[in-house]
Structure formats: C-alpha cells, structure tokens
Amino acid sequence: MIILKAEITGFGKYHEQQFHFDRHNQLLFGQNEMGKSTLYQFIAAMLFGFPKKTAKKKDYTPRNGAAYGGKLWIEIEPYGEVIVERYRQVDRGRAKVHVNGQITNEDWLATHIQPLNQALFADVFTFQQEQLNQIDKLGEEALHQSLISLGISGSQNMLQQVARFESDNQQVYKPRGQKLPLNQALKQLGKLQQQIADKESEEAHLQQQYQKIAQIQSDIGSLQARNQSLNEAYQENQQRISHWALYEEWQQIPDRPVADPQQAQAIKTFYQTYQQLTEELRKKEAELDQLEQGQASDKYFFYLDHEQPINHLLQQQVEIVRISDRQTAAEAKRAQAIQQLNQLVTKRQWRSESPPFLTPPIREALQRLDHLKVRDNEIKRRQQWLAEKAQPLEATVSRLEQQHPTLAGGQKKRNGSWLLPAAGLVLVILGFVLGFLLGPWRWAVSGVGLIVIIGSFILNQKSSTNPQQVKEEWQAALLQLDLIEEEQAELQEEAQQQQQSIDRKQQGLLPFFGQLPSEEWADYLDAYEADVAAYQHYLQEEAEASQAAQAASAALAPFEALFQPYLDWLPLHNKAITDKLAILADFAKEMQTIKLSRLQQPSTLLAQQLARLRKERADMVIGAKELLQQQGLDQPAEISLWLKQWESAQRTQQRAAELQAMLTPIFPEKVDEATLRQEKDRLRASQAQVQEAIRVQTEDRQKLELEVAASQKNGTLNQLYQEESELRAAIQDLAVAWGSRQLAAAILRDITTELSEQQLPQLLNAASTYFAQLTNGHYQQILFEQGMLIVANQSETFSIIDLSTGTKDQLIMAIRFGYLSLQKEQPISPLIIDDGWLHYDSVRKESLVRLLADFGERYQVICLSSDQEMVSYYQKYQQPVYDLSKGCENLVDRQIVE
C-alpha cells in the first residue's frame, strides 16, 4: 500500500488542506505546533477509524465547526488508486471506499490491507519517540507475534481463513452466549432432559428399561466424549488428549496379585458356615444360661470346654517340673557368679567405663623397667671400681711431683721408650670403643692394655733410675688417670640416660600401681592378674548360667502359653509355673467333683452339645487352615476385613481393566513429536469407528425406547424421547461443524507460528545489517540469548540495559527496518517517522538519513520533523524536503528556503 494524497476537511488545526506524498523517501518539515503529529493521526483515522475521546488523549475535533474528517488517496495492488472517505458525523464514522468507480465499505478496506491493522500500523510502521522507549517489545515472543501479524512468512491467507472460521463459529456458539443456535439447542436439551426425568420418576415400573436407556445414553456420552477427544487431539496436533488423568490413574494402580475368585468364594462359604456355628453356639449358651440362672456354673462350663487341654497339660507336670528345676539351678549359679563379680568390682573399683586393665603390656613394661635397673646397678658398680682404681694412681702422681718438681715442665720425648705404653693404650681404647661389640671381652682387652702400660713403666723404671725414667712413670700414671676419667664421664652420661628411662617407665606405670612402692609392684601385678582371671572366669560362668536359664525359659514358654486361656478364671498371675500347675490341678479336681454330681442334669446335655459344636467349629477351622494361610489369615475373625479388602482389590483390578480397555488405543506406547504428527490419519480412522459405535448404541437406545413406548399408557414420554433424539441430532450436527472449524483454525495458527519461527533468524540478520549501518559499524550483530535480546560487536556482547538512550532508539529502529525488509516485495504500509531521532547526535542523524535514502528506493518513507539539521542532511543526500508552513503549493516544489 502507498499513500498518494491526503485531503483534510477538518481535523485538529487543519481544515480544507491537501498534502501530496512522494512514492519514495521524503521529509515534511515544520516547526513545533505546525501539525506534523496531527497529519499522522489523520492518516491513521482514515485507515482505521476515529480515535475515541478520553481524558488522556488529544481531541482532534475541529473547533470551527467544520466537518470532522476528510479523504485519503492510497494505492492497493491490483486495484490501483483507492479513495478512503470518512467523516465522524456520517454513518457513525464508518468509511466509504471508492474502488474503480464503485463504492464499498470499510470491511473491504480492512480485508484488502490485511494483515495491516491499527496495532500493527502503530507497532511496526510508525516511529514516534514514545514508541522508541518501549524496550519491553523486543522480547522473542513479541517479535514472533509481529511476524505473524505482518504475514511475512506467507501466513496472510491462512490468517484470513482463521478469521473466517472464528467468525463463523462466533455465529454458532459462545461460552456465555444466549441466542446463538448451539447455545439455545443446549439450553433446550437441558430443559427437555429435566422434563424426561420428571416423567420417568412417575413411572416406577419402567425404571429398569429407563436405566438401560440411561446406561446406553451414558455410553453414547462417553463415545461422544471420545469423539470430541479425537477432535481435540487432531486440533492440538502436538498435544496429548484429555485422557491423561485416567492414564496416570491407570499407571498408578499397583500390579498386585489378587486371590482367585474360587478361593475367595471358598473362604466366604467357610466364613458363613463359621458364623452359623458361632450363632448356634451363642443360642445354646443362652439356653444354658437360662437353665443355670442363679447357679455358679461359669467355671464348671469353662472347665467342660477346656477339660481335654487341662488334662493334657497336667499330664506333662513331670517334664515341666524338671525344666523348672533346671532353670532354678541355672539362676542360682548365675546369682552366685554375679555376687563374685560384684565383689571383684568392689575390690578393684572396676566400672563399665573403666574395665580391668590388659596386664600383658603392663608385665612387659615392668620387665623392661627391671632390665633398666639392673643396667643402672652395673654402671654404679663400674664407677665405684674406677674410683678405687684411680686412688693409687693419683697418689703416685702426687708423690712423683713432690719428689721431682720439674716434672710439670716440658721436655723432649724419647723415641723408643713409649712404644710399649702406646700399644697398651691402644688396647685400652679399643676395649672401651669396641665394648658394645665385644661384650664381656672388652674388660679383658682393656685389662691387657693396662697391664702392658704398667709393665712398660716398671721395665723403664727398672732399666733406668735416671730422671727420664721417673718422668716416664709420671706420664704413664697421668695417662691412666685420663683414661679412667674419660670412662667415668661416659658412664656418668649413660647413668643419666638410664635414670631418665627409669623415671619415664615408672611414670607410665603410675596410673596402674598408684602410690604403691615400686618394690611391691611385681607382687601387686601377680595378685591383679589373678583377680582378672577370676573375673573372666565368673563372667563366663555367668554367661553360661544365663544361657542355660534362657534355654530353660524358652523350653517353658510353650507351657506358659498353655496357661493363657485360664488366666481370667484362675489366680495364675505372677505365679511360678509349678504353682500354676498346682492351682490348675486343684481346679481340675474340684470341677471333676462337680461333673460327677451333675451328669444327669439338662444343663449337662447342653454343655455336651456346646462341646460338640465347639469341636465341630474347631475341626472346621483346622480343615480350612491351609486355605486361610494361603491368604495370610490366622484367625476366622480376620476374614471379614479380608473379604472387604479383596472386594476393594477386585474393584481396583476391574477399574484397571476398564482403564486398560479405554486407554490402550489412546496410549499404545510412548510417543514423540514426530509420532504425533503421523497420528493424524489414525485419528481420522478412530473417529469413524467411534461414530459407528455411536450409531449402534443409538439404534439400541431406539429399540429400548420402542419397548418403553409399547408399555406406556400414553405417548407423552415417547414424544419427549423423540424430541430429545431430534434435538441431539441437531446439536451433534452443529457441534461437529463447530469443532471442525475450530480444529482447522488451530491447525492454520500452528502452521503460521511455525513459519514465523523460520523467519525470525532472517529478521535478526536484516536488523543486524541496519543496526551496523546506524551505528557506523560499532555494533555488528543482534541475537537472542535465553529469550533476551542482546547486541554484540567484534569483541563482546551487551544487554539492552547497558546501551545508551540513542543506541536503544537505533536498535528499535533497526528491528523495525528488519520487519519492513522482509516484506519489501509487497509493502504492506508506508513507513512514517515522527521526530524519531531526538536522542541522536549529528553522526547518528546522518547515518539515519543515509539509511532512509537507501531504503526509500524500494519503500515509501514519510518523515515528519522540526529538526533543521535533518533538513541539511536530506539536502546533502538529494532527498525531497517539503515545508509544511508554506502550504500545499510549496510541497510540489520539493524545496525549502532557509
């Protein structure tokens, strides 16, 4: 569509003015309040109708009383020039459209400018500053909707068809409609069904036939629901049908085994017989109570009921006493062991958190301490021996130094006289150094070395009595003293280490021995180990006694259980089992005496009958025990609850079978999107099957209705049935037609949506190209991430929030141009820009004019502006500029005088 001319009779400030428009890019220049926005509003009013008067919208009604409206010349392919004439006071503002000499209405105009409507015209083909601030319209869903509305994807014809389908359906049925055909038919059906129900309630003898008819009608309703479900499945095309809740219920039903119906019947029969015997026993007991009224015979009849088990229990008295004695002996032995354990615990102060120590580590530590003490004594004896040995040597040195004071001075050494002492010295040193390797032999080696040294000095003294010999004797004594002092120092260091080790060992043993002297530790440990051994012995003895007592108690447990039936009749509570035996024996003896005295009384006969019935019932329970155990039943009293549970499980399985029969055709297996697409043909076949079933059920229902009619005294009910049948047929025809149109419209909408999704990448590519031109290459790409629009340059990406106001305007304008470029082969509407560059600097304005000049080669662009700078850029790129202030004639000149 191209706008050729606007003739304004009266609209806002304009009256009796004409405006001609170029087919390409153009700028309509005028200062503020010159009517640029009014001209845009006039074009929108001519195409889509006059705006409604509100307090928040400007009123364009002429103040001079002129006619409110005018004419708009547009060009629509293939009709050529079309004139749209619209006046507010004429035909309630409806348009009169002149097409090729003929006059038509605005419906023709709306149809032939589709998909253009007022919303699309404002959102895509109009650039106003307030619209450029609507960043929220840059979401992925909004872009999809605009693509569908534009019909760029080839969806225009489909949208028109969808509109026709929806319009036709609106004439047939609305959810809240009152006068539409299907609404009225449904309302009439409800009233008719109420009349039928009232009539049926009056004829009770026909209820059975009516129930059958109602059941068939219910089945028909189910089949119709199935048919409707198939329609909905076909309509949705990619969605599951409405039976999903039933499918989930079916899947949630547990696949648990249920008792065989024959077994259940056998249990039910047994339970009925058991109940009959119980009831008979109750009656006999009531008769016996009447005969024995006033007599203390309860214990006697209790004895008659339990005479045999009582005698059997008394026959086992010897075995019970033997086990009881064994239990008593075990408990006495256990008590004695516990007493001994308590004495040991008291003696040693043992507790559960401080059990007896493990003595082997303590014994080992004590042995190591003894070894250390032995070694310490050896060191002390060696130190004493060395001290005794050093005393004569010190006396010799002192004597020689007193006799020869010059010995302390330095003199020359003799060469040969010291060889033998040196050898002795080497032996002594080797004895001490290698003592840890030689063991006891080190003292022998050291002794030999000392003997050699002493012998050498004696020889030197005997061989010479000169001062030199005296000096050598003095030096030998000093050497021996040095060796002794060195050994004493080593022994002293070793003694200190030994003492430290002894102290550490004793400190580690103090928690066990306490303040006891170390000399008594060994005896204390022996006594402690003896107590530990006794403790363990008594522990084992107590465990064995406990085990024996438990075994005896376990052996007595079955006998104890045999006394349970008699607890309410005899004083057996808190009694030993031997005492219980004695009490029971006395009771049996007493009852036997009563029995002998009452053998010929009627109550005795009744008691015998009661005993027989109880035995019969007990035998029956024993005979059915295996059957009951198969179902986990221990007592007949549990059968009632079990039967209820079985019936519930049976109903659940029946429900599962019903759901399986219903849902298996719908959910034969898990499906995916591709499979659902292939289900279209199968759904059509299923529809035919369901309709055939409805026909069969309808025929059956009609047969039953004829039978009812034959038995009626009058034809009122038959007439109502006939009316209902005809009305249902009419409703079915209307519903099928309505559903078919709904289904077709849904399919066309889905196809349109899919086509728009294919066009979205092309839109982003085109918008990216225009955005790069508007920003002079600063941004190169527009794309989506997680449904949010972002822009990118060569190195990084930016969210819309990070952009400046001018860049945001450029982004929205680039997307608008992207829309228009996708449908450039058949333009839908001109592009109208009303001062959409208020946030642009000079560079951005020039980039926009350059883009508009290029875009105007293949598209009609109408710019409305009061910006003088835009005029200069339009003139720079040789684009037409019109001055709104100089009237219509100057518009044709395409010039402006600055």
Coordinates of C-alpha atoms in Angstrom, one line a residue, residues 186-693:
L186 CA -28.1 -27.0 24.5
K187 CA -30.3 -24.9 26.8
Q188 CA -33.4 -26.5 25.2
L189 CA -31.8 -30.0 25.7
G190 CA -31.3 -29.3 29.4
K191 CA -34.9 -28.4 29.8
L192 CA -36.1 -31.4 27.8
Q193 CA -33.9 -33.8 29.8
Q194 CA -35.5 -32.3 33.0
Q195 CA -38.9 -33.0 31.6
I196 CA -38.0 -36.6 30.7
A197 CA -36.5 -37.1 34.2
D198 CA -39.7 -35.8 35.8
K199 CA -41.8 -38.1 33.7
E200 CA -39.6 -41.1 34.3
S201 CA -39.9 -40.6 38.1
E202 CA -43.7 -41.0 37.7
E203 CA -43.4 -44.4 36.1
A204 CA -41.6 -46.6 38.6
H205 CA -42.4 -49.9 36.8
L206 CA -40.4 -48.7 33.7
Q207 CA -37.3 -47.9 35.8
Q208 CA -35.4 -50.9 34.6
Q209 CA -35.9 -50.0 30.9
Y210 CA -35.1 -46.4 31.7
Q211 CA -31.8 -47.4 33.5
K212 CA -30.8 -49.4 30.4
I213 CA -31.6 -46.4 28.2
A214 CA -29.7 -44.2 30.6
Q215 CA -26.7 -46.6 30.6
I216 CA -26.7 -46.6 26.8
Q217 CA -27.1 -42.9 26.8
S218 CA -24.1 -42.7 29.2
D219 CA -22.2 -45.0 26.9
I220 CA -23.2 -42.7 24.0
G221 CA -22.0 -39.7 26.0
S222 CA -18.7 -41.5 26.6
L223 CA -18.3 -42.3 23.0
Q224 CA -19.2 -38.7 22.1
A225 CA -16.6 -37.5 24.6
R226 CA -14.1 -39.9 22.9
N227 CA -15.1 -38.4 19.6
Q228 CA -14.6 -34.9 21.0
S229 CA -11.2 -36.0 22.4
L230 CA -10.2 -37.2 19.0
N231 CA -11.2 -33.8 17.6
E232 CA -9.2 -32.0 20.3
A233 CA -6.2 -34.3 19.7
Y234 CA -6.3 -33.5 16.0
Q235 CA -6.8 -29.8 16.8
E236 CA -3.9 -29.6 19.1
N237 CA -1.9 -31.8 16.7
Q238 CA 1.1 -31.9 19.1
Q239 CA -0.6 -32.2 22.4
R240 CA -1.8 -35.2 24.4
I241 CA -5.5 -35.8 24.6
S242 CA -7.7 -35.2 27.6
H243 CA -7.5 -38.7 28.9
W244 CA -4.1 -38.1 30.6
A245 CA -5.6 -38.1 34.1
L246 CA -7.1 -41.5 33.5
Y247 CA -3.8 -42.7 32.1
E248 CA -2.0 -41.6 35.2
E249 CA -4.6 -43.3 37.4
W250 CA -4.1 -46.5 35.3
Q251 CA -0.3 -46.3 35.7
Q252 CA -0.6 -45.7 39.5
I253 CA -2.7 -48.8 40.1
P254 CA -0.3 -51.3 41.6
D255 CA 0.0 -54.6 39.8
R256 CA -0.6 -56.8 42.9
P257 CA -1.9 -60.4 42.8
V258 CA -5.5 -60.8 43.8
A259 CA -6.8 -64.0 45.3
D260 CA -8.6 -66.4 42.8
P261 CA -12.4 -65.8 42.9
Q262 CA -12.9 -69.5 43.6
Q263 CA -10.6 -69.3 46.7
A264 CA -12.4 -66.1 47.7
Q265 CA -15.8 -67.9 47.3
A266 CA -14.5 -70.9 49.3
I267 CA -13.3 -68.5 52.1
K268 CA -16.7 -66.7 52.0
T269 CA -18.6 -70.0 52.3
F270 CA -16.4 -71.2 55.2
Y271 CA -16.9 -67.9 56.9
Q272 CA -20.7 -68.1 56.5
T273 CA -20.7 -71.7 58.0
Y274 CA -18.4 -70.5 60.8
Q275 CA -20.7 -67.7 61.5
Q276 CA -23.7 -70.1 61.6
L277 CA -21.9 -72.4 64.1
T278 CA -21.0 -69.4 66.2
E279 CA -24.6 -68.2 66.2
E280 CA -25.8 -71.7 67.2
L281 CA -23.2 -71.7 70.0
R282 CA -24.5 -68.4 71.2
K283 CA -28.0 -69.7 71.3
K284 CA -27.0 -72.9 73.1
E285 CA -25.0 -70.8 75.6
A286 CA -28.1 -68.6 76.1
E287 CA -30.3 -71.7 76.8
L288 CA -27.6 -72.9 79.2
D289 CA -27.5 -69.6 81.0
Q290 CA -31.3 -69.7 81.4
L291 CA -31.1 -73.3 82.9
E292 CA -28.2 -72.3 85.1
Q293 CA -29.6 -69.0 86.1
G294 CA -28.7 -68.2 89.6
Q295 CA -26.2 -71.0 89.9
A296 CA -22.4 -70.5 90.0
S297 CA -21.7 -72.7 87.0
D298 CA -19.5 -70.4 84.8
K299 CA -16.3 -72.1 86.0
Y300 CA -17.8 -75.5 85.5
F301 CA -18.8 -74.9 81.9
F302 CA -15.5 -73.3 81.3
Y303 CA -13.9 -76.5 82.6
L304 CA -16.1 -78.6 80.3
D305 CA -15.0 -76.5 77.3
H306 CA -11.3 -77.0 78.3
E307 CA -11.3 -80.3 80.0
Q308 CA -9.2 -82.1 77.5
P309 CA -6.4 -79.4 77.2
I310 CA -6.3 -79.2 81.0
N311 CA -5.8 -82.9 81.5
H312 CA -3.2 -82.9 78.7
L313 CA -1.3 -80.1 80.5
L314 CA -1.4 -81.8 83.8
Q315 CA 0.0 -85.0 82.2
Q316 CA 3.2 -83.0 81.4
Q317 CA 3.7 -82.0 85.0
V318 CA 6.9 -84.1 85.4
E319 CA 8.5 -82.6 82.4
I320 CA 7.6 -79.1 83.5
V321 CA 8.9 -79.6 87.0
R322 CA 12.2 -81.0 85.6
I323 CA 12.7 -78.0 83.3
S324 CA 11.7 -75.6 86.1
D325 CA 14.3 -77.2 88.4
R326 CA 17.0 -76.8 85.8
Q327 CA 16.0 -73.1 85.4
T328 CA 16.2 -72.6 89.2
A329 CA 19.6 -74.2 89.4
A330 CA 20.9 -72.0 86.5
E331 CA 19.5 -68.9 88.0
A332 CA 21.2 -69.7 91.4
K333 CA 24.5 -70.4 89.7
R334 CA 24.2 -67.1 87.8
A335 CA 23.4 -65.2 91.0
Q336 CA 26.5 -66.7 92.7
A337 CA 28.6 -65.7 89.7
I338 CA 27.2 -62.1 89.8
Q339 CA 27.9 -61.9 93.5
Q340 CA 31.6 -62.9 92.9
L341 CA 31.8 -60.4 90.1
N342 CA 30.4 -57.6 92.3
Q343 CA 32.9 -58.4 95.0
L344 CA 35.8 -58.2 92.5
V345 CA 34.4 -55.0 91.0
T346 CA 34.1 -53.5 94.5
K347 CA 37.6 -54.6 95.4
R348 CA 39.2 -53.3 92.3
Q349 CA 36.8 -50.3 91.7
W350 CA 36.1 -51.5 88.2
R351 CA 33.3 -49.8 86.2
S352 CA 31.8 -50.1 82.8
E353 CA 33.9 -47.1 81.7
S354 CA 37.0 -48.5 83.5
P355 CA 37.2 -52.3 82.8
P356 CA 40.1 -54.5 84.0
F357 CA 43.4 -53.5 82.5
L358 CA 45.1 -55.8 80.0
T359 CA 48.1 -57.0 82.0
P360 CA 50.4 -58.3 79.3
P361 CA 51.6 -54.8 78.3
I362 CA 52.0 -53.9 82.0
R363 CA 54.0 -57.1 82.6
E364 CA 56.2 -56.3 79.6
A365 CA 56.7 -52.7 80.8
L366 CA 57.7 -53.9 84.3
Q367 CA 60.2 -56.4 82.8
R368 CA 61.8 -53.6 80.8
L369 CA 62.0 -51.4 84.0
D370 CA 63.8 -54.3 85.8
H371 CA 66.4 -54.5 83.0
L372 CA 67.0 -50.8 83.2
K373 CA 67.5 -51.0 86.9
V374 CA 70.0 -53.9 86.5
R375 CA 72.0 -51.9 84.0
D376 CA 71.9 -48.9 86.3
N377 CA 73.4 -51.0 89.1
E378 CA 76.2 -52.3 86.8
I379 CA 77.1 -48.7 85.9
K380 CA 77.2 -47.7 89.5
R381 CA 79.5 -50.7 90.4
R382 CA 81.8 -49.9 87.4
Q383 CA 82.0 -46.2 88.6
Q384 CA 82.9 -47.4 92.1
W385 CA 85.6 -49.7 90.7
L386 CA 87.1 -46.9 88.6
A387 CA 87.2 -44.6 91.6
E388 CA 89.0 -47.1 93.6
K389 CA 91.5 -47.7 90.8
A390 CA 92.2 -44.0 90.4
Q391 CA 93.2 -43.5 94.0
P392 CA 96.7 -45.3 93.9
L393 CA 97.4 -43.6 90.6
E394 CA 96.6 -40.2 92.0
A395 CA 98.8 -40.9 95.0
T396 CA 101.7 -42.0 92.7
V397 CA 101.4 -38.8 90.6
S398 CA 101.3 -36.7 93.7
R399 CA 104.4 -38.5 95.1
L400 CA 106.4 -38.1 91.9
E401 CA 105.5 -34.4 91.5
Q402 CA 106.6 -33.8 95.2
Q403 CA 109.9 -35.6 94.7
H404 CA 110.6 -34.1 91.2
P405 CA 109.0 -30.6 90.9
T406 CA 110.5 -30.2 87.4
L407 CA 108.1 -33.0 86.0
A408 CA 105.5 -30.3 85.3
G409 CA 107.8 -28.6 82.8
G410 CA 108.1 -29.5 79.1
Q411 CA 111.0 -31.8 78.0
K412 CA 111.9 -33.8 74.8
K413 CA 110.3 -37.1 74.4
R414 CA 112.1 -40.3 74.0
N415 CA 111.5 -42.3 70.9
G416 CA 111.7 -45.9 71.8
S417 CA 110.6 -46.0 75.4
W418 CA 106.9 -45.2 74.6
L419 CA 106.2 -47.9 72.0
L420 CA 105.1 -50.5 74.6
P421 CA 102.9 -48.0 76.6
A422 CA 101.4 -46.8 73.3
A423 CA 100.4 -50.3 72.4
G424 CA 98.9 -50.8 75.8
L425 CA 97.0 -47.5 75.4
V426 CA 95.6 -48.7 72.0
L427 CA 94.4 -51.9 73.6
V428 CA 92.6 -50.0 76.4
I429 CA 90.9 -47.6 73.9
L430 CA 89.9 -50.5 71.7
G431 CA 88.4 -52.2 74.8
F432 CA 86.2 -49.2 75.5
V433 CA 85.4 -48.2 71.9
L434 CA 84.5 -51.7 70.8
G435 CA 83.0 -52.7 74.1
F436 CA 79.4 -52.9 72.7
L437 CA 80.7 -55.3 70.1
L438 CA 83.0 -57.5 72.2
G439 CA 80.6 -57.7 75.1
P440 CA 82.3 -59.1 78.3
W441 CA 85.6 -59.4 76.5
R442 CA 86.0 -55.6 76.5
W443 CA 87.2 -55.8 80.1
A444 CA 89.7 -58.4 79.2
V445 CA 91.1 -56.3 76.3
S446 CA 91.2 -53.2 78.5
G447 CA 92.9 -55.1 81.3
V448 CA 95.6 -56.4 79.0
G449 CA 96.2 -52.9 77.7
L450 CA 96.6 -51.6 81.3
I451 CA 98.9 -54.5 82.2
V452 CA 101.0 -53.7 79.1
I453 CA 101.2 -50.0 80.1
I454 CA 102.0 -50.8 83.8
G455 CA 104.6 -53.4 82.7
S456 CA 106.3 -50.9 80.4
F457 CA 106.6 -48.4 83.1
I458 CA 108.0 -50.9 85.5
L459 CA 110.5 -52.1 82.9
N460 CA 111.5 -48.5 82.2
Q461 CA 111.9 -47.8 85.9
K462 CA 114.0 -50.9 86.4
S463 CA 116.1 -50.3 83.4
S464 CA 116.9 -46.8 84.4
T465 CA 116.8 -44.9 87.6
N466 CA 117.6 -41.6 86.0
P467 CA 115.1 -38.6 85.9
Q468 CA 114.0 -39.7 82.5
Q469 CA 112.6 -42.9 83.9
V470 CA 110.8 -41.0 86.7
K471 CA 109.2 -38.8 84.1
E472 CA 108.0 -41.7 82.1
E473 CA 106.5 -43.3 85.2
W474 CA 104.8 -40.0 86.0
Q475 CA 103.4 -39.7 82.4
A476 CA 102.1 -43.3 82.5
A477 CA 100.2 -42.6 85.7
L478 CA 98.7 -39.4 84.2
L479 CA 97.7 -41.4 81.1
Q480 CA 95.9 -44.0 83.1
L481 CA 94.1 -41.2 85.1
D482 CA 93.0 -39.6 81.8
L483 CA 91.6 -42.9 80.6
I484 CA 89.8 -43.5 83.8
E485 CA 88.3 -40.0 83.8
E486 CA 87.1 -40.4 80.2
E487 CA 85.4 -43.7 81.0
Q488 CA 83.9 -42.2 84.2
A489 CA 82.4 -39.4 82.0
E490 CA 80.9 -41.8 79.6
L491 CA 79.5 -43.9 82.5
Q492 CA 78.1 -40.8 84.1
E493 CA 76.3 -39.8 80.8
E494 CA 74.9 -43.3 80.4
A495 CA 73.8 -43.4 84.1
Q496 CA 71.8 -40.2 83.5
Q497 CA 70.1 -41.6 80.4
Q498 CA 69.3 -44.8 82.3
Q499 CA 67.8 -42.9 85.1
Q500 CA 65.6 -40.8 82.7
S501 CA 64.4 -44.0 81.1
I502 CA 63.6 -45.5 84.5
D503 CA 61.7 -42.3 85.5
R504 CA 59.6 -42.4 82.3
K505 CA 58.8 -46.1 82.7
Q506 CA 57.7 -45.6 86.3
Q507 CA 55.7 -42.5 85.4
G508 CA 53.9 -44.6 82.7
L509 CA 53.1 -47.3 85.3
L510 CA 51.8 -45.0 88.0
P511 CA 48.1 -45.0 86.7
F512 CA 48.1 -48.7 87.3
F513 CA 50.1 -49.1 90.5
G514 CA 49.2 -45.7 92.1
Q515 CA 51.2 -44.8 95.2
L516 CA 52.3 -48.3 95.8
P517 CA 56.1 -48.6 96.3
S518 CA 57.9 -49.9 93.2
E519 CA 59.3 -52.8 95.2
E520 CA 55.8 -54.2 95.6
W521 CA 54.8 -53.7 92.0
A522 CA 55.5 -57.3 90.9
D523 CA 53.5 -58.8 93.8
Y524 CA 50.6 -56.4 93.1
L525 CA 50.6 -57.3 89.5
D526 CA 50.5 -61.0 90.2
A527 CA 47.6 -60.5 92.5
Y528 CA 45.8 -58.3 90.0
E529 CA 46.3 -60.9 87.2
A530 CA 44.8 -63.5 89.5
D531 CA 41.7 -61.2 90.1
V532 CA 41.4 -60.6 86.4
A533 CA 41.5 -64.3 85.6
A534 CA 38.8 -64.8 88.3
Y535 CA 36.7 -62.0 86.9
Q536 CA 36.8 -63.5 83.4
H537 CA 36.0 -67.0 84.9
Y538 CA 33.0 -65.6 86.7
L539 CA 31.9 -63.7 83.6
Q540 CA 32.0 -66.9 81.5
E541 CA 30.2 -68.8 84.3
E542 CA 27.5 -66.1 84.5
A543 CA 27.1 -66.1 80.7
E544 CA 26.8 -69.9 80.7
A545 CA 24.3 -69.8 83.5
S546 CA 22.3 -67.1 81.7
Q547 CA 22.3 -69.1 78.6
A548 CA 21.1 -72.2 80.5
A549 CA 18.4 -70.2 82.2
Q550 CA 17.3 -68.7 78.9
A551 CA 17.2 -72.2 77.3
A552 CA 15.0 -73.4 80.2
S553 CA 12.8 -70.3 80.0
A554 CA 12.4 -70.9 76.2
A555 CA 11.6 -74.6 77.0
L556 CA 9.0 -73.4 79.5
A557 CA 7.5 -70.7 77.2
P558 CA 5.2 -73.2 75.3
F559 CA 3.9 -74.5 78.6
E560 CA 3.4 -70.9 79.9
A561 CA 1.4 -70.2 76.7
L562 CA -0.9 -73.2 77.6
F563 CA -1.9 -71.4 80.8
Q564 CA -3.1 -68.2 78.9
P565 CA -6.8 -69.4 78.5
Y566 CA -7.1 -69.9 82.3
L567 CA -5.7 -66.5 83.5
D568 CA -9.2 -65.0 83.6
W569 CA -10.6 -67.9 85.6
L570 CA -7.8 -68.9 88.0
P571 CA -5.4 -66.8 90.1
L572 CA -2.4 -67.5 88.0
H573 CA -1.0 -64.0 87.5
N574 CA 2.6 -63.6 88.8
K575 CA 2.9 -67.2 89.8
A576 CA 5.7 -69.7 89.2
I577 CA 4.9 -72.4 86.7
T578 CA 4.9 -75.1 89.4
D579 CA 2.4 -73.0 91.4
K580 CA 0.3 -72.6 88.3
L581 CA 0.3 -76.4 87.9
A582 CA -0.8 -76.9 91.5
I583 CA -3.6 -74.4 91.2
L584 CA -4.7 -75.9 87.9
A585 CA -4.7 -79.4 89.4
D586 CA -6.8 -78.3 92.3
F587 CA -9.2 -76.6 89.9
A588 CA -9.5 -79.8 87.8
K589 CA -10.1 -81.9 90.9
E590 CA -12.8 -79.6 92.1
M591 CA -14.5 -79.5 88.7
Q592 CA -14.4 -83.3 88.4
T593 CA -16.3 -83.5 91.6
I594 CA -19.0 -81.1 90.3
K595 CA -19.1 -83.0 87.0
L596 CA -19.9 -86.3 88.8
S597 CA -22.7 -84.6 90.7
R598 CA -24.4 -83.1 87.5
L599 CA -24.1 -85.8 84.9
Q600 CA -28.0 -86.3 84.7
Q601 CA -29.0 -82.6 84.6
P602 CA -30.3 -80.9 81.4
S603 CA -27.6 -78.4 81.6
T604 CA -25.1 -81.2 81.2
L605 CA -26.6 -82.3 77.9
L606 CA -26.5 -78.7 76.7
A607 CA -22.9 -78.5 77.8
Q608 CA -22.1 -81.6 75.8
Q609 CA -23.8 -80.2 72.8
L610 CA -21.8 -77.0 73.2
A611 CA -18.6 -79.0 73.4
R612 CA -19.6 -80.9 70.3
L613 CA -20.4 -77.7 68.4
R614 CA -17.1 -76.1 69.6
K615 CA -15.2 -79.2 68.4
E616 CA -17.0 -79.1 65.1
R617 CA -16.1 -75.5 64.7
A618 CA -12.5 -76.1 65.7
D619 CA -12.3 -79.0 63.3
M620 CA -13.7 -76.8 60.5
V621 CA -11.1 -74.1 61.3
I622 CA -8.3 -76.8 61.2
G623 CA -9.6 -78.0 57.9
A624 CA -9.6 -74.5 56.4
K625 CA -6.3 -73.6 57.9
E626 CA -4.3 -74.2 54.8
L627 CA -6.7 -72.2 52.7
L628 CA -6.6 -69.3 55.2
Q629 CA -2.8 -69.4 55.5
Q630 CA -2.5 -69.1 51.7
Q631 CA -4.2 -65.7 52.1
G632 CA -2.2 -64.7 55.2
L633 CA -5.1 -65.3 57.6
D634 CA -4.5 -66.6 61.1
Q635 CA -8.0 -66.4 62.7
P636 CA -11.5 -66.6 61.2
A637 CA -12.2 -63.1 62.8
E638 CA -9.8 -61.7 60.2
I639 CA -11.9 -63.0 57.3
S640 CA -14.5 -60.1 57.3
L641 CA -11.8 -57.5 56.9
W642 CA -10.0 -59.6 54.3
L643 CA -13.2 -60.0 52.2
K644 CA -13.7 -56.2 52.2
Q645 CA -10.1 -55.8 51.1
W646 CA -10.5 -58.5 48.5
E647 CA -13.6 -56.9 47.1
S648 CA -11.8 -53.5 47.1
A649 CA -8.8 -55.0 45.3
Q650 CA -11.2 -56.7 42.9
R651 CA -12.8 -53.4 42.1
T652 CA -9.4 -51.9 41.7
Q653 CA -8.4 -54.6 39.2
Q654 CA -11.7 -54.2 37.4
R655 CA -11.0 -50.4 37.3
A656 CA -7.6 -51.2 35.9
A657 CA -9.1 -53.5 33.3
E658 CA -11.6 -50.8 32.3
L659 CA -8.9 -48.2 32.1
Q660 CA -6.7 -50.5 30.1
A661 CA -9.5 -51.2 27.6
M662 CA -10.2 -47.5 27.4
L663 CA -6.7 -46.1 27.3
T664 CA -4.7 -48.7 25.4
P665 CA -6.0 -47.5 22.0
I666 CA -5.0 -43.9 23.0
F667 CA -1.7 -44.7 24.7
P668 CA -0.4 -47.8 23.0
E669 CA 3.2 -46.7 23.6
K670 CA 5.2 -43.6 24.5
V671 CA 5.2 -41.1 21.6
D672 CA 7.3 -38.2 20.5
E673 CA 6.5 -35.2 18.3
A674 CA 7.2 -37.0 15.0
T675 CA 4.9 -39.8 16.0
L676 CA 2.1 -37.4 17.0
R677 CA 2.4 -35.8 13.5
Q678 CA 1.9 -39.2 12.0
E679 CA -1.2 -39.8 14.2
K680 CA -3.4 -37.6 12.0
D681 CA -4.5 -40.4 9.7
R682 CA -5.0 -42.8 12.6
L683 CA -7.2 -40.2 14.4
R684 CA -9.5 -40.0 11.3
A685 CA -10.0 -43.7 11.3
S686 CA -10.7 -43.7 15.1
Q687 CA -13.3 -41.0 14.5
A688 CA -15.1 -43.2 12.0
Q689 CA -15.0 -46.1 14.5
V690 CA -16.4 -44.0 17.3
Q691 CA -19.2 -42.7 15.1
E692 CA -20.1 -46.2 14.1
A693 CA -20.3 -47.2 17.8

